[in-house]
XYZ file of C-alpha atoms in Angstrom:
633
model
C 79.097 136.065 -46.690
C 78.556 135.963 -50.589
C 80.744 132.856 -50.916
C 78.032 131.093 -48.416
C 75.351 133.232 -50.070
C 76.632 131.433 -53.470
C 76.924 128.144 -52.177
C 73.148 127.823 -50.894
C 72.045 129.124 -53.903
C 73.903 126.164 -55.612
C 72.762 124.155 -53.686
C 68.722 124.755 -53.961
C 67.958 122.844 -56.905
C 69.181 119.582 -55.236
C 67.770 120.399 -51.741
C 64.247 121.043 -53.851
C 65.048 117.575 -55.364
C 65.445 116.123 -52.212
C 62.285 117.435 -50.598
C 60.210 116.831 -53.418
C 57.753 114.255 -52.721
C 57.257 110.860 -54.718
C 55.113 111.421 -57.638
C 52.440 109.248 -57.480
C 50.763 107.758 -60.704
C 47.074 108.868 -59.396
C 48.753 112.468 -60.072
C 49.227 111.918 -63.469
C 46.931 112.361 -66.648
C 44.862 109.360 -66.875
C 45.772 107.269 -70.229
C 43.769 107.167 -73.323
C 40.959 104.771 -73.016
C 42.210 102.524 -75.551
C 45.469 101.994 -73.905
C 46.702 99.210 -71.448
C 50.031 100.736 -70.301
C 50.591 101.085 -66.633
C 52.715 104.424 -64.776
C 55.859 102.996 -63.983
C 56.375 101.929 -60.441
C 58.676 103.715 -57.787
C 61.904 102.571 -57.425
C 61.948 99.971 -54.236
C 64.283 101.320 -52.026
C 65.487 98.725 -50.803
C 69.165 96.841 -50.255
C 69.072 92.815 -50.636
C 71.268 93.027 -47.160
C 68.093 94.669 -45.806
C 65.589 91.983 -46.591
C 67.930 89.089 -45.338
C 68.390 90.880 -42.042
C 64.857 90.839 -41.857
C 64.249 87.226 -42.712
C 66.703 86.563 -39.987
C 65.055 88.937 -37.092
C 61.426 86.647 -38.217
C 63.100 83.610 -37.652
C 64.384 84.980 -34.346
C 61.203 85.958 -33.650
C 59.026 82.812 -34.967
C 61.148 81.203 -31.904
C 58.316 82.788 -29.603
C 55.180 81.242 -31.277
C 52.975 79.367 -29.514
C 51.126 78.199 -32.371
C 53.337 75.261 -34.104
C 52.014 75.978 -37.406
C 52.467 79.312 -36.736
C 55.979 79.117 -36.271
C 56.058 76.360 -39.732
C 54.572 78.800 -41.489
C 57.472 81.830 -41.021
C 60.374 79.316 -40.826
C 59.126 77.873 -43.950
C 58.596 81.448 -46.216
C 62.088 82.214 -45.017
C 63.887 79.168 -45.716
C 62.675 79.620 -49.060
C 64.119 83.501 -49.152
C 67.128 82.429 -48.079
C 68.085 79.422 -50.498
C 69.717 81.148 -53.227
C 72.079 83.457 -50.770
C 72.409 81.403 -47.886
C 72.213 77.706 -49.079
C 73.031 75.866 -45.978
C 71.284 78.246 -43.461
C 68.565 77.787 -45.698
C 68.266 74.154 -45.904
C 69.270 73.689 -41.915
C 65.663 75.610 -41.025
C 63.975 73.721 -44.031
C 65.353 70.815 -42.082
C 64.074 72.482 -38.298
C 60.833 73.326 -40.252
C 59.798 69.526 -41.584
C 60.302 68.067 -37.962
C 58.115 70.240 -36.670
C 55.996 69.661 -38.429
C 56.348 66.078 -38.584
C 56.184 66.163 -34.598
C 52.887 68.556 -34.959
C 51.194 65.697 -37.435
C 52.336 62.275 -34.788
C 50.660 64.571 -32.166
C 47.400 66.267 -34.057
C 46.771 64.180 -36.888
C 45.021 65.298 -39.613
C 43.252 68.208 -38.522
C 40.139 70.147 -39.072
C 38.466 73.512 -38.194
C 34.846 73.564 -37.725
C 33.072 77.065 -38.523
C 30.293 78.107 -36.440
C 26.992 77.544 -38.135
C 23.330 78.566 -36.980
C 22.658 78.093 -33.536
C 19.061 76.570 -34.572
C 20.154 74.328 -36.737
C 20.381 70.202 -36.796
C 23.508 70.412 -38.928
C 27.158 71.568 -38.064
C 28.893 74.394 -39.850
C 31.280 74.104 -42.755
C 34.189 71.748 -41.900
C 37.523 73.416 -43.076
C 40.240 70.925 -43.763
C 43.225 72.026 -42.375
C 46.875 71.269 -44.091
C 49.132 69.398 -43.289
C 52.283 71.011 -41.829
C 54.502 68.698 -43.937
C 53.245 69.168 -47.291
C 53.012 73.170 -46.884
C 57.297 72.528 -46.343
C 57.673 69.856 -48.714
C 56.173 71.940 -51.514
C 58.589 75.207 -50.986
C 61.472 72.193 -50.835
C 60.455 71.010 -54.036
C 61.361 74.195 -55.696
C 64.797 74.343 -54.248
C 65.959 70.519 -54.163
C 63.258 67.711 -56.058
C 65.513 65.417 -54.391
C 65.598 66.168 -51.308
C 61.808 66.784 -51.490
C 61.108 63.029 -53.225
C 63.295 62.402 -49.840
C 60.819 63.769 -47.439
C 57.941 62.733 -49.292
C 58.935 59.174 -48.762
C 59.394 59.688 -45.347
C 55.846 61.597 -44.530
C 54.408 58.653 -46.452
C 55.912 55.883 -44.389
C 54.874 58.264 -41.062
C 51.426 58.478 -42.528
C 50.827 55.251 -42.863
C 52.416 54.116 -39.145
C 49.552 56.677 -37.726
C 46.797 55.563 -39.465
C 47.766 51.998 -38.005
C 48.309 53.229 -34.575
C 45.622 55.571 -34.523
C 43.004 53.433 -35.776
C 41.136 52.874 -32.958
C 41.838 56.364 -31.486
C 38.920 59.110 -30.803
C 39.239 62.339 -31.788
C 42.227 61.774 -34.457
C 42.247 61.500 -38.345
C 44.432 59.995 -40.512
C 43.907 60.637 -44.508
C 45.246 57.892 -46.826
C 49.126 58.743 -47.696
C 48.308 58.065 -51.258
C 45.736 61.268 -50.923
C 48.286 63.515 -50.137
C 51.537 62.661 -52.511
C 49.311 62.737 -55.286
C 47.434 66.569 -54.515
C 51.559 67.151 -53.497
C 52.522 65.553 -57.079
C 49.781 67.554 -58.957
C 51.087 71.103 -57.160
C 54.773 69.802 -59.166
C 53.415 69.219 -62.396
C 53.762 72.667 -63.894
C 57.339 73.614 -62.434
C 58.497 70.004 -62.148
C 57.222 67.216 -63.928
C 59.802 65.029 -63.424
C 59.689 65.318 -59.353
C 55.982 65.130 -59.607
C 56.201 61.709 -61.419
C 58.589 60.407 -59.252
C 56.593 61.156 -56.050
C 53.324 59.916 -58.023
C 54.979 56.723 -58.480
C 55.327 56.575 -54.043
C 51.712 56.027 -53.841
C 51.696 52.905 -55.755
C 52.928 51.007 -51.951
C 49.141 52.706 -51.039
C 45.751 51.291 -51.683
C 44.349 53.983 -54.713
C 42.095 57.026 -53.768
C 39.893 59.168 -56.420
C 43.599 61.277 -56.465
C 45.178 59.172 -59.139
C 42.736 59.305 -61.853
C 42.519 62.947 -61.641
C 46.470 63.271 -61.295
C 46.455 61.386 -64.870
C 44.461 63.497 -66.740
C 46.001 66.107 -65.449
C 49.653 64.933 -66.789
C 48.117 63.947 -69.997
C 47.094 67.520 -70.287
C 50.557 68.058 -71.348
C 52.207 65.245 -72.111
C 49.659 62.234 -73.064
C 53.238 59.645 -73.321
C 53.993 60.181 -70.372
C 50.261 59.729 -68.612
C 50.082 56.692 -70.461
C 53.578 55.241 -69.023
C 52.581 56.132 -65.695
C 49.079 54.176 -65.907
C 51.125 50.841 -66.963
C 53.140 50.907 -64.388
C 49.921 52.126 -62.197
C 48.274 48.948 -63.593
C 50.990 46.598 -63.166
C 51.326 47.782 -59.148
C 47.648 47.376 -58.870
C 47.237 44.196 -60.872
C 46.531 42.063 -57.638
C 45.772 44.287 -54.776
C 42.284 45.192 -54.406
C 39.269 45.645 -56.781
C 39.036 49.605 -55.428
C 42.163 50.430 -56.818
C 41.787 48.603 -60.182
C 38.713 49.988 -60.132
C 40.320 53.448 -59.702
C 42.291 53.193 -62.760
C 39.228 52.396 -65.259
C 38.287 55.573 -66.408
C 41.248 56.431 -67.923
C 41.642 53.722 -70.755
C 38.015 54.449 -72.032
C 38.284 57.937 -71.827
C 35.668 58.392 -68.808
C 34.526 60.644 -66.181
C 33.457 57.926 -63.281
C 34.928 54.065 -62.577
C 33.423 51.346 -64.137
C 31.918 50.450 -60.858
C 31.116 51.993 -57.467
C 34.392 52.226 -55.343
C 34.420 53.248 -51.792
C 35.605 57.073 -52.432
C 34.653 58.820 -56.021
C 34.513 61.794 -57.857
C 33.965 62.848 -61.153
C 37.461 62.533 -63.266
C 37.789 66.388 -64.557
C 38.836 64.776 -68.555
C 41.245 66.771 -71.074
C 39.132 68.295 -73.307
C 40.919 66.760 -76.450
C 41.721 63.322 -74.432
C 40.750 60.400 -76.552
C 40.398 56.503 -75.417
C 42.853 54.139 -76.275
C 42.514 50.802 -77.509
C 45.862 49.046 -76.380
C 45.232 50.452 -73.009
C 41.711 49.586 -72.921
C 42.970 45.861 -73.799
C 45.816 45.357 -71.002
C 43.012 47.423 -67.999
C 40.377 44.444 -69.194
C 43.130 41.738 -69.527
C 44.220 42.680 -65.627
C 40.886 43.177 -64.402
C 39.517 39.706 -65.879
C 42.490 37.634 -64.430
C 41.789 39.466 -60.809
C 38.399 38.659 -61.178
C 39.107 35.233 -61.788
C 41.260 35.052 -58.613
C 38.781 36.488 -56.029
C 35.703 34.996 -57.561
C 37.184 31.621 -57.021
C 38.306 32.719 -53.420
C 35.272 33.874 -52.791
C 32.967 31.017 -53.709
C 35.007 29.129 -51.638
C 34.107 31.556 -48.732
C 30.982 33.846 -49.467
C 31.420 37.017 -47.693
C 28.239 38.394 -45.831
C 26.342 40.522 -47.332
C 27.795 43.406 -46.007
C 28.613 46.887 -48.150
C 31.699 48.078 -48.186
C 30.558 51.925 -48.362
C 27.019 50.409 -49.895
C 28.804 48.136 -52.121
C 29.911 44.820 -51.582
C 33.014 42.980 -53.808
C 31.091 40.700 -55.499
C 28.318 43.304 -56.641
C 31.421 45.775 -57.238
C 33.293 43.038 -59.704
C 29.554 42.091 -60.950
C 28.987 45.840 -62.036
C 32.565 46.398 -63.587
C 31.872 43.413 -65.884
C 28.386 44.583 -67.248
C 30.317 48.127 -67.804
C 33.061 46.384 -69.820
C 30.589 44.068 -71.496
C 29.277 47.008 -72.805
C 32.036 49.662 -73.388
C 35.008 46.786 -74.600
C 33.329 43.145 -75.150
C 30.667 44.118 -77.836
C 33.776 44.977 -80.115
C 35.773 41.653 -78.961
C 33.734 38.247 -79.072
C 36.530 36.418 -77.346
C 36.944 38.872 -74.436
C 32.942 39.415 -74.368
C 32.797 35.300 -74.024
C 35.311 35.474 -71.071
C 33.400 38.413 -69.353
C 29.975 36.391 -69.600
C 31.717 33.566 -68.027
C 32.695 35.764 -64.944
C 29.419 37.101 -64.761
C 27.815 34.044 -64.136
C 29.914 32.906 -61.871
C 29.710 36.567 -59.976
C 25.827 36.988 -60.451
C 25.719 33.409 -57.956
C 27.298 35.867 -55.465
C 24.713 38.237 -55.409
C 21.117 39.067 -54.005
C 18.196 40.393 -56.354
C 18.417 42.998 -54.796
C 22.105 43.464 -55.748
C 21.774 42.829 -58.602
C 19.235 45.648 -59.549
C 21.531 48.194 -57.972
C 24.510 46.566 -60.451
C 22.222 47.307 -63.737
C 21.244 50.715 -62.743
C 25.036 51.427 -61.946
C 25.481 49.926 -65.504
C 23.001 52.363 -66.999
C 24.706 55.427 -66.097
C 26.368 57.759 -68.241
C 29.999 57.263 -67.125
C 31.551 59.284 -70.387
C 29.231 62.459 -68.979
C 28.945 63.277 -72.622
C 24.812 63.037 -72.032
C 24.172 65.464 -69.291
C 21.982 67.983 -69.629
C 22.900 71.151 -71.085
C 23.839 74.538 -68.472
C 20.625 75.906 -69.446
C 18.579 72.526 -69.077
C 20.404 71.602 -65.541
C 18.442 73.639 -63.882
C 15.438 72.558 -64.597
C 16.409 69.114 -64.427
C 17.247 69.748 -60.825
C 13.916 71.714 -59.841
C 12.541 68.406 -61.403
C 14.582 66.056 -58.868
C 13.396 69.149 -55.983
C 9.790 68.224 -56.913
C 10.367 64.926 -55.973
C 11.581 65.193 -52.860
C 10.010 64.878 -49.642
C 8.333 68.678 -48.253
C 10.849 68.452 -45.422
C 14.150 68.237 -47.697
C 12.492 70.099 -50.725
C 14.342 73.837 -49.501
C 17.497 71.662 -49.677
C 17.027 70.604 -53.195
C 15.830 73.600 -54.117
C 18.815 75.598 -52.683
C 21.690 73.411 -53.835
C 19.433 73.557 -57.562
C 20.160 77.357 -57.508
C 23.471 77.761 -56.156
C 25.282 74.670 -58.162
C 22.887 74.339 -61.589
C 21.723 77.997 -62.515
C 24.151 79.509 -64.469
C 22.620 78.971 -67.444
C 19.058 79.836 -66.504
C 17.787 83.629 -66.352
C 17.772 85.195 -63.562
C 14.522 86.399 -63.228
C 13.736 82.560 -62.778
C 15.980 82.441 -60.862
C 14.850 84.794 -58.388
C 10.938 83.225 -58.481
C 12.820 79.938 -57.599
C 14.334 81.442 -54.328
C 11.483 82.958 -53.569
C 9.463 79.378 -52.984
C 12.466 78.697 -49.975
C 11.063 78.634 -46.669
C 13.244 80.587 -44.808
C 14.187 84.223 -45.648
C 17.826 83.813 -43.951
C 18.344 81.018 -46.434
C 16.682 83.142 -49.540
C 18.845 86.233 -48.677
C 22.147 83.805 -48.539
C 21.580 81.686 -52.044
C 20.605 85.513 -54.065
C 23.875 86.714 -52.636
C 25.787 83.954 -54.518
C 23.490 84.048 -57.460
C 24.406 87.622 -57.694
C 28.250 87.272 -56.480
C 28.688 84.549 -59.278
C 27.047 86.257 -62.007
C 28.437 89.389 -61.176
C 32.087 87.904 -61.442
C 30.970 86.410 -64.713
C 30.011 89.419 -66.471
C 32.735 91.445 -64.706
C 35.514 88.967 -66.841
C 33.691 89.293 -70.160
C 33.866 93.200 -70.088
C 30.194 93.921 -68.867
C 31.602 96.285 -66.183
C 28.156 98.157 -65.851
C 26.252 95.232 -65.206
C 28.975 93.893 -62.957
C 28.011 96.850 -60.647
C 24.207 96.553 -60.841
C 24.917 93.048 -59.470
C 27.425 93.973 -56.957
C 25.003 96.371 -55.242
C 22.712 93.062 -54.966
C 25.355 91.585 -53.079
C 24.736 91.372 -49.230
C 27.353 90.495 -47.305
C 30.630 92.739 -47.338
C 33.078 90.540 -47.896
C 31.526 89.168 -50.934
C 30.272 93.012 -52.589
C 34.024 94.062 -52.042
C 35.437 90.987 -53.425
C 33.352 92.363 -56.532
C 34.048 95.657 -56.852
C 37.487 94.854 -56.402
C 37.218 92.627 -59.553
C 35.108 95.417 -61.221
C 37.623 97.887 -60.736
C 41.158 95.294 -61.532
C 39.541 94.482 -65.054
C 38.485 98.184 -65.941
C 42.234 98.947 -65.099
C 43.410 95.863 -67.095
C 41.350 96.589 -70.409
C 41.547 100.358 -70.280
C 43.115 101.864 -67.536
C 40.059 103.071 -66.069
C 41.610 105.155 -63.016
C 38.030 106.802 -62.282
C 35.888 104.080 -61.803
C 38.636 102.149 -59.863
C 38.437 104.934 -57.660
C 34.473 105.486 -57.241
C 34.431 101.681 -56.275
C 37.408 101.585 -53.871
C 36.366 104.768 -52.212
C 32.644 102.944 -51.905
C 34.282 99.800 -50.352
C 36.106 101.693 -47.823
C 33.469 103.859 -46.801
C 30.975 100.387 -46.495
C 34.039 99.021 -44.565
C 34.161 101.807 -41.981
C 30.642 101.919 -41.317
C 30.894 97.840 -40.466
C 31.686 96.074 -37.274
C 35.795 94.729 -36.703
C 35.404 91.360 -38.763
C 37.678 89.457 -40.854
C 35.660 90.444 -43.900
C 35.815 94.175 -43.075
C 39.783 93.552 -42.790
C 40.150 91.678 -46.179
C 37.748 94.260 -47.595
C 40.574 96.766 -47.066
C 43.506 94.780 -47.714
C 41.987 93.982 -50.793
C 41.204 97.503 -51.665
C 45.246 98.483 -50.537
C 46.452 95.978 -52.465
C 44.920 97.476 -55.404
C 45.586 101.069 -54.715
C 49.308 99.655 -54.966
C 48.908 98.950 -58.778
C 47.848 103.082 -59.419
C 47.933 105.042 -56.138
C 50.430 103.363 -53.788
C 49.991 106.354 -51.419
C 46.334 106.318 -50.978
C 47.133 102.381 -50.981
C 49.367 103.025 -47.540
C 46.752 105.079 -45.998
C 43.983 101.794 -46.952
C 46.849 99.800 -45.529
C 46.962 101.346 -42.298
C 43.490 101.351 -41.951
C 43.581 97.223 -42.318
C 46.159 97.286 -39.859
C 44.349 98.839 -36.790
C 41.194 96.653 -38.216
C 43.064 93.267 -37.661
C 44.707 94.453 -34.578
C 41.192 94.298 -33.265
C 40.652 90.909 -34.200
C 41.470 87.650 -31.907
C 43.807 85.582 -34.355
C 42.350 86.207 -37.484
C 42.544 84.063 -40.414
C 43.827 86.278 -43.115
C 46.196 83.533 -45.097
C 42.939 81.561 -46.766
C 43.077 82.496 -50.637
C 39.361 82.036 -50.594
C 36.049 83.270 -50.055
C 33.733 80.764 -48.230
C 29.988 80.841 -48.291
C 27.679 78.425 -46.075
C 24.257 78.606 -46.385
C 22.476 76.680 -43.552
C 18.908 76.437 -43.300
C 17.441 74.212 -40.081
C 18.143 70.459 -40.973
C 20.550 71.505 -43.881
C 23.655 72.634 -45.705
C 25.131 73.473 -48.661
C 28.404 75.721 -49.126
C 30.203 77.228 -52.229
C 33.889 78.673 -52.395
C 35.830 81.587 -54.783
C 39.398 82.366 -55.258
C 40.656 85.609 -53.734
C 44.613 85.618 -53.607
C 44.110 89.596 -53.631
C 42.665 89.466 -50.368
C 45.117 88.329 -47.935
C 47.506 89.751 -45.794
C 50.880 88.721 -48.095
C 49.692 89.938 -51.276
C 48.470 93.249 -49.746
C 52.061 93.546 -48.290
C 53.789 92.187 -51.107
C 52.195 94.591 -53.299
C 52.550 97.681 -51.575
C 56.014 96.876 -50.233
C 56.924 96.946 -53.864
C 56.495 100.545 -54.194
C 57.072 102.046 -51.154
C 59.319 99.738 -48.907
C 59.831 101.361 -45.581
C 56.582 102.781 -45.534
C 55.058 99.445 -45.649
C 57.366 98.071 -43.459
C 56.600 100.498 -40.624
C 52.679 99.164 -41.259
C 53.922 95.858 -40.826
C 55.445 96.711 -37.814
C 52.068 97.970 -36.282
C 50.783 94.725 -36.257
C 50.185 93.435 -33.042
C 50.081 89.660 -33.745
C 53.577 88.249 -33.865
C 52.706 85.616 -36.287
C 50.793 87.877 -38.808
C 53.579 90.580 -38.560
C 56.384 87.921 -39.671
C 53.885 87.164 -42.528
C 53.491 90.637 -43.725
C 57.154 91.294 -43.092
C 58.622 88.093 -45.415
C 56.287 89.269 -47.788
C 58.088 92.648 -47.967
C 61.660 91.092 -48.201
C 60.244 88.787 -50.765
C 58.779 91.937 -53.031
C 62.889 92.873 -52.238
C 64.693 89.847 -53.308
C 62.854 88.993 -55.729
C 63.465 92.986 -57.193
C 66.892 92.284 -56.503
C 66.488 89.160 -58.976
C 65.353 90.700 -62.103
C 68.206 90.528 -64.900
C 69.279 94.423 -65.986
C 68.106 95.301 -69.134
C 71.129 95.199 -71.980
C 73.058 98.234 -72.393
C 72.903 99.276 -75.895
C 76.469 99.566 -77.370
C 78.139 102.600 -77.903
C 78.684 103.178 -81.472
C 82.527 102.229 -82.404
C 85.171 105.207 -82.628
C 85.328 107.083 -85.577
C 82.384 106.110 -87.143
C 79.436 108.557 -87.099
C 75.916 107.217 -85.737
C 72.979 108.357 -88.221
């Protein structure tokens, strides 16, 4: 009896160890105000063995999908777990992933969701491009195997463009250029893999060119200007004697511009290095080619004068026409013999055109295609309620809407505010204030103004968009001061406006969002959030909880006008991702309440992934033990 006595008593302190519960960091004193340092995290209790059993039970279950992209999605994220344990497994579902994908695109095209608008109004609701199945694989190849990806990036190229040529005359399906899409795949390469990113840039050169390219060379010039420059010579060369659109394409670069020299059939505003500078040799090889192609087609086409039909409101002689005048004036004023060559062409191009066309080339000519004379922030606005004047009484509430959702940043608000007030329609006043206030309230939340973050936040309307705000509020108290308290007051507000809301998508990102952060201080009040968000999506009919953005659409009667925001912290992955790095099996049995199959393989990958890549992280160095014999100080 006193032997077992004895041994229980032994064996309390381990037994009280055993029952104690995890200590949470909410439980501990809150740091000093001045401090950043966070509570170290819980130990993730979890075996790599464990996570790649569950990969494999997802892609068992990913079999039963109905939804191809769906199924693309999960065999996809756990191809990419698997890679650097299970090579060939891995690459055998990338493999199974890409053709069905490929299959998916030959049957759907390019597809896109339309989001219900206003039931009274003349105009349709936001149109969501959807991606394509392909590229979501190709880009989680490229960070296993660039060759292999520059592989299957070749191939979705040459299946793009045998669609768009079968499905030409076909209703109902969409085929964007294949140029389009290597070059937003290239630009998603740049930072991890310049070299791939290059090499699949180069693939688009077999393409007509798209607003893409200029944009993807600024954007390689960002870091490494030699190289931009390289690939715009062999850009130029490729181009040299296709198609006035795609030398057209390429002119901003060499002078250092935001817009082409001349109207092209799909534009947008170049986004320029801030420290980017023209170049003369380039500028004199871009007006060398584009002289000698005007030559060529000028000829051709006073041979056989097209009709005077725009392509996209433009026709090629009045395209050619404008590009001249532009280089007359940016390149020929400093080169007589060039300038003599380009008045040449312009006579012969000007016999081409209509008065009328050629009015529309000199105001084309006029414009300010560096965008180094736009108005100032604060002077946009007004400029803007200037063009709203203008326009007719029936489209004035779109002017004036667009004026204060796109140009008002740099006006007060309290103008502001008398500027919504002259909209027609209170629906439409009530939408553009709540992204006045959203915006600004973001704004001041970054620069440290976490008190007037708030007053804006409780401005905000809708619930998606006041907890995507408080949610910032409370992440950048944490990250300047480790301001526990006031993360709490505005997570416990967001969950209690969350309850008190109808089962929608935004009260179900509300509290992922709010369990997500939770995890970073208080991963058990994070799991109870957590399962909260579970039982709210499990309410839902297929919700979309993957977008890493917040949408707004304001829609009056006979218009439209929509804005967007990134939220990664409010989607189903990160939510799981974050939590399952505290606390794994607790978060896996949430994952496991989910009832939709395809949304609990997301949330469960996202787990192993918080696991793998735990599993990943090099051990710190041990410090050596001091050598025999000699006595440490």
């Amino acid at each position: 009896m006193t032997s077992r006595l004895a041994r229980t008593l032994r064996s309390l302190p381990l037994l009280a160890l055993c029952l104690r519960p995890a200590a949470a960091p909410a439980q501990t004193a809150p740091a000093p105000a001045r401090t950043k340092a966070r509570p170290e995290a819980p130990k993730v209790f979890c075996e790599p063995s464990r996570a790649v059993a569950l990969v494999r039970e997802q892609l068992s279950e990913a079999k039963a999908l109905g939804d191809p992209t769906g199924r693309i999605g999960v065999m996809t994220r756990a191809a990419d777990l698997l890679w650097r344990d299970e090579r060939a497994e891995a690459r055998a579902v990338f493999a199974e992933a890409f053709e069905l994908a490929s299959r998916h695109y030959r049957e759907r095209g390019d597809e896109m969701r339309r989001e219900p608008g206003r039931a009274d109004s003349r105009v349709p609701g936001l149109g969501v491009q959807l991606p394509d199945q392909r590229f979501v694989v190709l880009r989680a190849v490229a960070r296993r195997d660039a060759a292999w990806a520059r592989e299957l990036a070749a191939r979705a190229a040459e299946e793009t463009r045998e669609e768009a040529k079968k499905n030409a005359e076909a209703a109902g399906k969409r085929n964007r250029p294949a140029g389009e899409k290597l070059l937003s795949f290239a630009e998603s390469l740049l930072e991890s893999d310049a070299p791939t990113a290059l090499a699949v840039a180069r693939q688009t050169f077999a393409e007509p060119a798209t607003m893409y390219l200029p944009r993807f060379l600024y954007k390689v010039a960002e870091s490494d200007r030699a190289a931009a420059d390289a690939l715009f010579k062999e850009a130029l060369a490729a181009y040299a004697d296709r198609d006035v659109d795609s030398l057209l394409q390429l002119s901003a670069y060499p002078f250092a511009l935001t817009s082409t020299v001349a109207p092209v059939t799909q534009s947008a505003s170049a986004p320029r290095p801030a420290a980017f500078a023209a170049d003369a040799e380039l500028q004199r090889l871009y007006v060398n080619t584009f002289l000698n192609f005007a030559g060529r087609r000028l000829a051709a086409l006073a041979e056989q004068p097209p009709a005077d039909t725009p392509r996209s409101g433009v026709t090629e002689p009045e395209a050619i026409y404008t590009a001249l005048k532009v280089l007359g004036a940016l390149y020929g004023q400093r080169r007589p013999a060039a300038l003599e060559r380009i008045s040449a062409l312009e006579g012969q191009a000007v016999t081409l055109l209509s008065p009328a066309r050629q009015r529309s080339a000199a105001a084309y000519a006029q414009r300010d295609l560096e965008g180094r004379n736009r108005p100032r922030r604060e002077d946009a606005f007004e400029a803007s309620l200037e063009q709203a004047e203008r326009a007719p009484a029936e489209r004035r509430d779109m002017h004036l809407a667009s004026a204060i959702m796109h140009a008002s940043d740099g006006a007060p608000l309290e103008k502001v505010e008398a500027t919504a007030e002259r909209l027609q329609e209170a629906e439409v006043r009530r939408q553009v204030l709540d992204w006045v206030y959203f915006r600004r309230g973001h704004t001041a939340a970054y620069a440290g103004e976490l008190d007037e973050a708030r007053r804006l936040a409780d401005r905000v309307g809708s619930l998606e968009g006041r907890a995507l705000l408080l949610l910032n509020i409370a992440a950048e108290g944490l990250r300047r001061s480790d301001d526990r308290q006031r993360a709490e007051g505005l997570l416990t507000e967001v969950v209690a406006a969350a309850r008190k809301a109808p089962d929608t998508v935004s009260k179900a990102r509300a509290l992922l969002g709010v369990a997500r952060l939770y995890g970073s201080f208080d991963y058990l009040r994070g799991l109870a959030v957590l399962g909260e968000a579970v039982g709210a999506v499990n309410r839902l009919n297929d919700p979309d909880l993957a977008s890493a953005s917040f949408r707004v659409a304001v829609q009056g009667k006979n218009f439209s006008t929509f804005g967007g925001w990134p939220m990664p912290g409010l989607t189903l992955e990160s939510s799981f991702g974050e939590l399952g790095a505290r606390d794994f099996e607790a978060t896996l049995s949430a994952a496991r309440q989910l009832g939709d199959r395809r949304l609990r393989a997301t949330a469960v990958l996202a787990l192993a992934a918080a696991c793998l890549a735990d599993a990943e992280k090099p051990e710190p160095p041990k410090r050596p033990a001091p050598a025999r014999g000699v006595r440490k100080r």
